[in-house]
């Protein structure tokens, strides 16, 4: 009589855990090859990667990242701080950063810092203590204490979504002052003369407002009505801000907003009041979020290439972690003005 038995699973160690050797035996490759397939997949052929993947799937093996980090002095983790995980304007950057790092065998951890840096120093302490292979910040590190800690850590740092000649380490972004100035020139060139600015109360939005005001005055423009709202900005805060502005200055002919959400709110409030956009009041946003081109009317805005920011930040981190030289530590990706029906 013959009997059939299911294929034997690799024996567990006394600790009950599957080891790298178990995976290598099942995959028919060396333990070093398994390690490469898991940590540097671009160094292994697709056929070998598939063998290792199937063996990992069958055994349920989970790599000991701590042990690997101690052996190589690399954690394979990159930490990123964003003002809010609910803000759609940063999602494109986070997605591109995640994908670009994953291609090189790195994982991304996200931390939420808020818009006013109240938690940033505490988060920096927590992150540095875990020794990631890199840290990506949204905006410039303005805290002197946080800057000192980052410099002392020796961890590669990429600041994003802003521009400065003196980054902590590396930087990829654009000038918010130039965004504001370009917006002012664009709207002035369209013939608008009684502008208002609705701005979130965060640092980067304030830079855009300041750039707008300086450029508008340089163009010979007169009074600019302004209204600040709490960040993160919303459609509701846009509606409320327009109502406040119209009560104080009913003759404004254009509103420049620090986000597309605000612009959408302004358009909604204008329609509710029987005002035509752009015939009675024009509206400009920032961010070119997915809904902007589908609003009624479609929202003129400023496009930021968040995908390019994420990919460049990942390239900086990986190149530094793997010992490759950085040709230029500051990359200015610029921005694009998108003209649509709202102006």
Coordinates of C-alpha atoms in Angstrom, one line a residue:
X1 CA 0.0 0.0 0.0
X2 CA 1.3 3.4 -0.8
X3 CA 0.3 6.6 1.0
X4 CA 0.6 10.1 0.0
X5 CA 1.7 12.8 2.4
X6 CA 1.6 16.6 1.9
X7 CA 5.0 18.2 1.2
X8 CA 6.8 18.6 4.5
X9 CA 7.0 22.2 5.8
X10 CA 10.4 23.4 7.0
X11 CA 11.0 22.4 10.6
X12 CA 10.5 25.2 13.1
X13 CA 13.3 26.1 15.5
X14 CA 12.7 25.6 19.3
X15 CA 11.6 29.2 19.4
X16 CA 8.8 28.3 17.0
X17 CA 9.9 30.8 14.4
X18 CA 10.6 30.3 10.7
X19 CA 14.2 31.3 9.8
X20 CA 16.0 32.7 6.8
X21 CA 17.6 29.3 6.3
X22 CA 14.1 27.6 6.2
X23 CA 13.1 30.0 3.4
X24 CA 16.4 29.5 1.4
X25 CA 16.0 25.7 1.5
X26 CA 12.4 25.8 0.3
X27 CA 13.3 28.3 -2.5
X28 CA 16.4 26.3 -3.5
X29 CA 18.7 29.3 -3.2
X30 CA 21.3 30.5 -0.6
X31 CA 20.4 32.4 2.5
X32 CA 22.4 35.4 1.1
X33 CA 20.2 35.3 -2.1
X34 CA 17.1 35.3 0.0
X35 CA 18.4 38.3 2.0
X36 CA 19.2 40.2 -1.3
X37 CA 15.7 39.4 -2.7
X38 CA 14.1 40.8 0.4
X39 CA 16.4 43.8 1.0
X40 CA 17.7 44.7 -2.5
X41 CA 15.2 43.2 -4.9
X42 CA 16.8 45.1 -7.9
X43 CA 19.9 43.0 -7.4
X44 CA 18.1 39.7 -8.0
X45 CA 16.6 38.2 -11.1
X46 CA 12.8 38.2 -11.5
X47 CA 12.8 34.4 -11.5
X48 CA 14.7 34.2 -8.2
X49 CA 12.5 36.9 -6.6
X50 CA 9.5 34.9 -7.5
X51 CA 11.0 31.7 -5.9
X52 CA 11.7 33.6 -2.7
X53 CA 8.3 35.3 -2.7
X54 CA 6.6 31.9 -2.9
X55 CA 8.8 30.5 -0.2
X56 CA 8.1 33.4 2.1
X57 CA 4.4 33.2 1.4
X58 CA 4.3 29.4 2.1
X59 CA 6.3 29.6 5.3
X60 CA 4.8 32.9 6.6
X61 CA 8.4 34.1 7.2
X62 CA 8.7 37.7 8.5
X63 CA 12.2 39.2 8.2
X64 CA 13.9 40.3 11.4
X65 CA 14.4 43.9 10.5
X66 CA 16.0 44.8 13.8
X67 CA 18.7 42.1 13.4
X68 CA 19.3 43.1 9.8
X69 CA 19.6 46.7 10.7
X70 CA 22.1 45.9 13.4
X71 CA 24.2 43.9 11.0
X72 CA 24.2 46.4 8.2
X73 CA 23.7 49.6 10.2
X74 CA 20.7 50.2 8.0
X75 CA 17.0 50.1 9.1
X76 CA 15.4 50.1 5.7
X77 CA 12.9 52.5 7.1
X78 CA 12.3 56.1 6.1
X79 CA 10.3 58.5 8.2
X80 CA 8.2 61.3 6.7
X81 CA 6.4 64.1 8.6
X82 CA 3.3 65.7 7.0
X83 CA 1.1 68.5 8.5
X84 CA -2.0 66.3 8.2
X85 CA -2.8 62.8 6.9
X86 CA -6.2 64.2 5.9
X87 CA -4.8 66.9 3.6
X88 CA -5.2 65.8 -0.1
X89 CA -2.6 68.2 -1.3
X90 CA 0.2 66.1 0.1
X91 CA -1.2 62.7 -0.9
X92 CA 0.5 62.7 -4.3
X93 CA 3.9 63.2 -2.7
X94 CA 3.4 60.6 -0.1
X95 CA 2.2 58.0 -2.7
X96 CA 5.2 58.7 -5.0
X97 CA 7.6 58.6 -2.0
X98 CA 6.2 55.3 -0.8
X99 CA 6.4 53.7 -4.2
X100 CA 9.9 54.9 -5.1
X101 CA 11.2 53.7 -1.7
X102 CA 9.5 50.3 -2.0
X103 CA 11.2 49.8 -5.4
X104 CA 14.5 50.0 -3.5
X105 CA 13.5 47.8 -0.6
X106 CA 12.6 50.6 1.9
X107 CA 9.4 51.2 3.9
X108 CA 7.9 54.5 4.8
X109 CA 6.6 55.6 8.2
X110 CA 4.3 58.6 8.5
X111 CA 4.1 61.1 11.3
X112 CA 1.5 63.9 11.6
X113 CA 3.2 67.1 12.8
X114 CA 0.3 69.6 12.5
X115 CA 0.5 73.0 10.8
X116 CA 2.0 75.0 13.6
X117 CA 5.1 72.8 14.5
X118 CA 3.8 72.3 18.1
X119 CA 4.6 68.6 17.8
X120 CA 7.5 68.6 15.4
X121 CA 10.3 68.6 17.9
X122 CA 8.8 65.8 19.9
X123 CA 8.3 63.8 16.7
X124 CA 11.9 64.5 15.6
X125 CA 13.1 63.1 19.0
X126 CA 11.0 59.9 18.6
X127 CA 12.1 59.4 15.0
X128 CA 15.8 60.0 15.5
X129 CA 15.8 57.6 18.4
X130 CA 14.7 54.8 16.1
X131 CA 17.5 55.5 13.6
X132 CA 15.7 55.4 10.2
X133 CA 17.8 55.6 7.0
X134 CA 16.3 58.9 6.2
X135 CA 13.8 61.6 7.3
X136 CA 11.6 63.6 4.9
X137 CA 10.0 66.8 6.2
X138 CA 7.1 68.8 4.7
X139 CA 8.4 72.3 4.7
X140 CA 11.5 73.8 6.2
X141 CA 12.7 72.9 9.7
X142 CA 12.3 76.3 11.4
X143 CA 12.8 75.1 15.0
X144 CA 16.4 75.8 16.0
X145 CA 16.4 72.9 18.5
X146 CA 14.9 70.5 15.9
X147 CA 17.6 71.6 13.4
X148 CA 20.4 71.0 15.9
X149 CA 19.0 67.5 16.6
X150 CA 18.8 66.6 13.0
X151 CA 22.3 67.8 12.2
X152 CA 23.7 65.9 15.2
X153 CA 21.9 62.7 14.2
X154 CA 23.8 62.2 11.0
X155 CA 20.7 60.9 9.4
X156 CA 20.0 62.0 5.8
X157 CA 17.2 64.7 5.8
X158 CA 15.2 66.0 2.9
X159 CA 13.0 69.1 3.3
X160 CA 10.2 69.4 0.8
X161 CA 7.4 71.7 -0.4
X162 CA 9.4 74.8 0.3
X163 CA 12.7 76.5 -0.7
X164 CA 15.7 77.9 1.2
X165 CA 19.4 78.4 0.4
X166 CA 20.3 76.8 3.8
X167 CA 18.6 73.4 4.1
X168 CA 19.4 71.1 7.0
X169 CA 20.8 68.6 4.4
X170 CA 18.9 68.2 1.1
X171 CA 15.8 69.9 -0.3
X172 CA 13.3 69.5 -3.1
X173 CA 10.5 72.0 -3.5
X174 CA 9.5 75.4 -4.8
X175 CA 9.2 79.1 -3.7
X176 CA 5.9 80.0 -2.1
X177 CA 6.7 83.7 -2.5
X178 CA 7.1 83.2 -6.2
X179 CA 3.8 81.3 -6.4
X180 CA 2.1 84.4 -4.7
X181 CA 3.9 86.8 -7.0
X182 CA 3.0 84.9 -10.2
X183 CA -0.6 84.7 -9.1
X184 CA -0.8 88.4 -8.6
X185 CA 0.8 89.1 -12.0
X186 CA -1.6 86.7 -13.7
X187 CA -4.7 88.2 -12.1
X188 CA -3.5 91.7 -12.7
X189 CA -2.9 90.9 -16.3
X190 CA -6.5 89.6 -16.6
X191 CA -7.7 93.1 -15.7
X192 CA -8.8 92.5 -12.1
X193 CA -8.1 95.5 -9.8
X194 CA -10.0 94.9 -6.5
X195 CA -8.5 91.7 -5.1
X196 CA -9.0 89.8 -1.9
X197 CA -6.8 87.0 -0.5
X198 CA -8.2 84.2 1.7
X199 CA -5.3 82.4 3.3
X200 CA -4.8 79.5 5.7
X201 CA -2.9 80.6 8.8
X202 CA 0.1 78.3 8.3
X203 CA 3.6 79.4 7.4
X204 CA 3.7 78.4 3.7
X205 CA 0.3 79.9 3.0
X206 CA 1.4 83.1 4.6
X207 CA 4.5 83.2 2.3
X208 CA 2.2 82.9 -0.7
X209 CA 0.0 85.7 0.6
X210 CA 3.1 87.9 1.3
X211 CA 4.4 87.2 -2.2
X212 CA 1.0 88.2 -3.7
X213 CA 0.8 91.4 -1.8
X214 CA 4.3 92.5 -2.6
X215 CA 3.9 91.8 -6.3
X216 CA 0.4 93.4 -6.5
X217 CA 1.8 96.7 -5.0
X218 CA 4.8 96.6 -7.4
X219 CA 2.3 96.4 -10.2
X220 CA 0.6 99.6 -8.9
X221 CA -2.3 97.9 -7.3
X222 CA -4.2 99.5 -4.5
X223 CA -5.7 98.0 -1.3
X224 CA -5.9 94.2 -0.9
X225 CA -8.6 92.7 1.3
X226 CA -7.4 89.7 3.4
X227 CA -8.9 87.1 5.5
X228 CA -7.1 84.4 7.4
X229 CA -8.7 81.0 8.3
X230 CA -7.4 78.1 10.3
X231 CA -5.4 75.4 8.6
X232 CA -6.1 72.9 7.3
X233 CA -8.5 74.9 5.1
X234 CA -11.9 73.6 4.0
X235 CA -14.8 74.3 1.7
X236 CA -16.8 75.6 4.8
X237 CA -14.0 78.0 5.8
X238 CA -14.0 79.3 2.2
X239 CA -17.7 80.1 2.3
X240 CA -17.4 81.8 5.6
X241 CA -14.4 83.9 4.5
X242 CA -16.2 85.2 1.4
X243 CA -19.2 86.2 3.4
X244 CA -16.9 88.1 5.8
X245 CA -15.0 89.8 2.9
X246 CA -18.2 90.8 1.1
X247 CA -19.6 92.4 4.3
X248 CA -16.5 94.6 4.5
X249 CA -15.7 95.1 0.8
X250 CA -18.7 94.3 -1.5
X251 CA -16.9 95.5 -4.6
X252 CA -14.0 92.9 -4.7
X253 CA -13.7 91.4 -8.2
X254 CA -11.3 88.5 -7.6
X255 CA -10.4 86.2 -4.7
X256 CA -7.0 84.4 -4.5
X257 CA -7.2 81.4 -2.2
X258 CA -4.4 79.5 -0.5
X259 CA -6.0 76.1 -1.4
X260 CA -8.5 74.6 -3.9
X261 CA -10.8 73.7 -1.0
X262 CA -11.1 77.4 -0.1
X263 CA -11.6 78.3 -3.8
X264 CA -14.4 75.7 -4.0
X265 CA -16.0 77.2 -0.9
X266 CA -15.8 80.7 -2.3
X267 CA -17.5 79.6 -5.6
X268 CA -20.2 77.8 -3.6
X269 CA -20.9 80.9 -1.5
X270 CA -20.9 83.1 -4.5
X271 CA -23.5 80.9 -6.2
X272 CA -25.6 80.9 -3.1
X273 CA -25.6 84.7 -3.2
X274 CA -26.5 84.9 -6.9
X275 CA -23.1 86.0 -8.0
X276 CA -21.7 84.8 -11.2
X277 CA -18.1 83.3 -11.4
X278 CA -16.1 84.8 -13.0
X279 CA -18.3 87.6 -14.4
X280 CA -19.1 89.1 -10.9
X281 CA -16.2 87.7 -8.9
X282 CA -13.3 85.6 -10.1
X283 CA -11.6 82.8 -8.1
X284 CA -8.1 81.4 -8.0
X285 CA -7.0 78.3 -6.0
X286 CA -3.8 76.5 -5.2
X287 CA -2.9 72.8 -5.4
X288 CA -4.8 71.6 -8.5
X289 CA -6.6 68.9 -6.6
X290 CA -8.6 66.3 -8.5
X291 CA -11.9 68.1 -8.2
X292 CA -10.6 71.5 -9.4
X293 CA -11.0 70.8 -13.1
X294 CA -14.5 69.3 -12.5
X295 CA -15.9 72.1 -10.3
X296 CA -18.5 74.5 -11.9
X297 CA -16.9 76.6 -13.1
X298 CA -13.5 74.7 -13.3
X299 CA -11.0 76.3 -10.9
X300 CA -8.0 78.2 -12.0
X301 CA -5.2 77.1 -9.8
X302 CA -1.4 76.5 -9.3
X303 CA -0.2 73.0 -10.1
X304 CA 2.6 71.5 -7.9
X305 CA 4.2 68.3 -9.2
X306 CA 3.9 66.3 -5.9
X307 CA 4.9 63.1 -7.7
X308 CA 8.2 64.6 -8.8
X309 CA 8.8 65.9 -5.2
X310 CA 8.2 62.4 -3.7
X311 CA 10.4 60.7 -6.3
X312 CA 13.3 63.1 -5.9
X313 CA 13.1 62.9 -2.1
X314 CA 13.3 59.1 -2.3
X315 CA 16.3 59.3 -4.7
X316 CA 18.1 61.6 -2.3
X317 CA 17.6 59.3 0.7
X318 CA 18.5 56.1 -1.2
X319 CA 21.6 57.6 -2.9
X320 CA 22.8 58.9 0.5
X321 CA 22.1 55.6 2.3
X322 CA 23.9 53.6 -0.4
X323 CA 26.9 55.9 -0.5
X324 CA 26.4 57.6 -3.8
X325 CA 27.4 61.2 -4.3
X326 CA 24.7 63.9 -4.4
X327 CA 25.3 66.3 -7.3
X328 CA 23.0 69.1 -6.2
X329 CA 21.5 69.2 -2.7
X330 CA 18.8 71.7 -3.7
X331 CA 16.3 70.9 -6.4
X332 CA 13.7 73.6 -7.3
X333 CA 10.9 72.0 -9.3
X334 CA 8.9 75.2 -9.8
X335 CA 5.2 75.3 -10.4
X336 CA 2.6 75.9 -13.1
X337 CA -0.3 78.3 -13.3
X338 CA -3.4 76.5 -14.7
X339 CA -6.0 78.9 -16.2
X340 CA -9.6 77.6 -16.2
X341 CA -13.1 79.1 -16.3
X342 CA -13.1 80.6 -12.7
X343 CA -10.9 83.5 -13.8

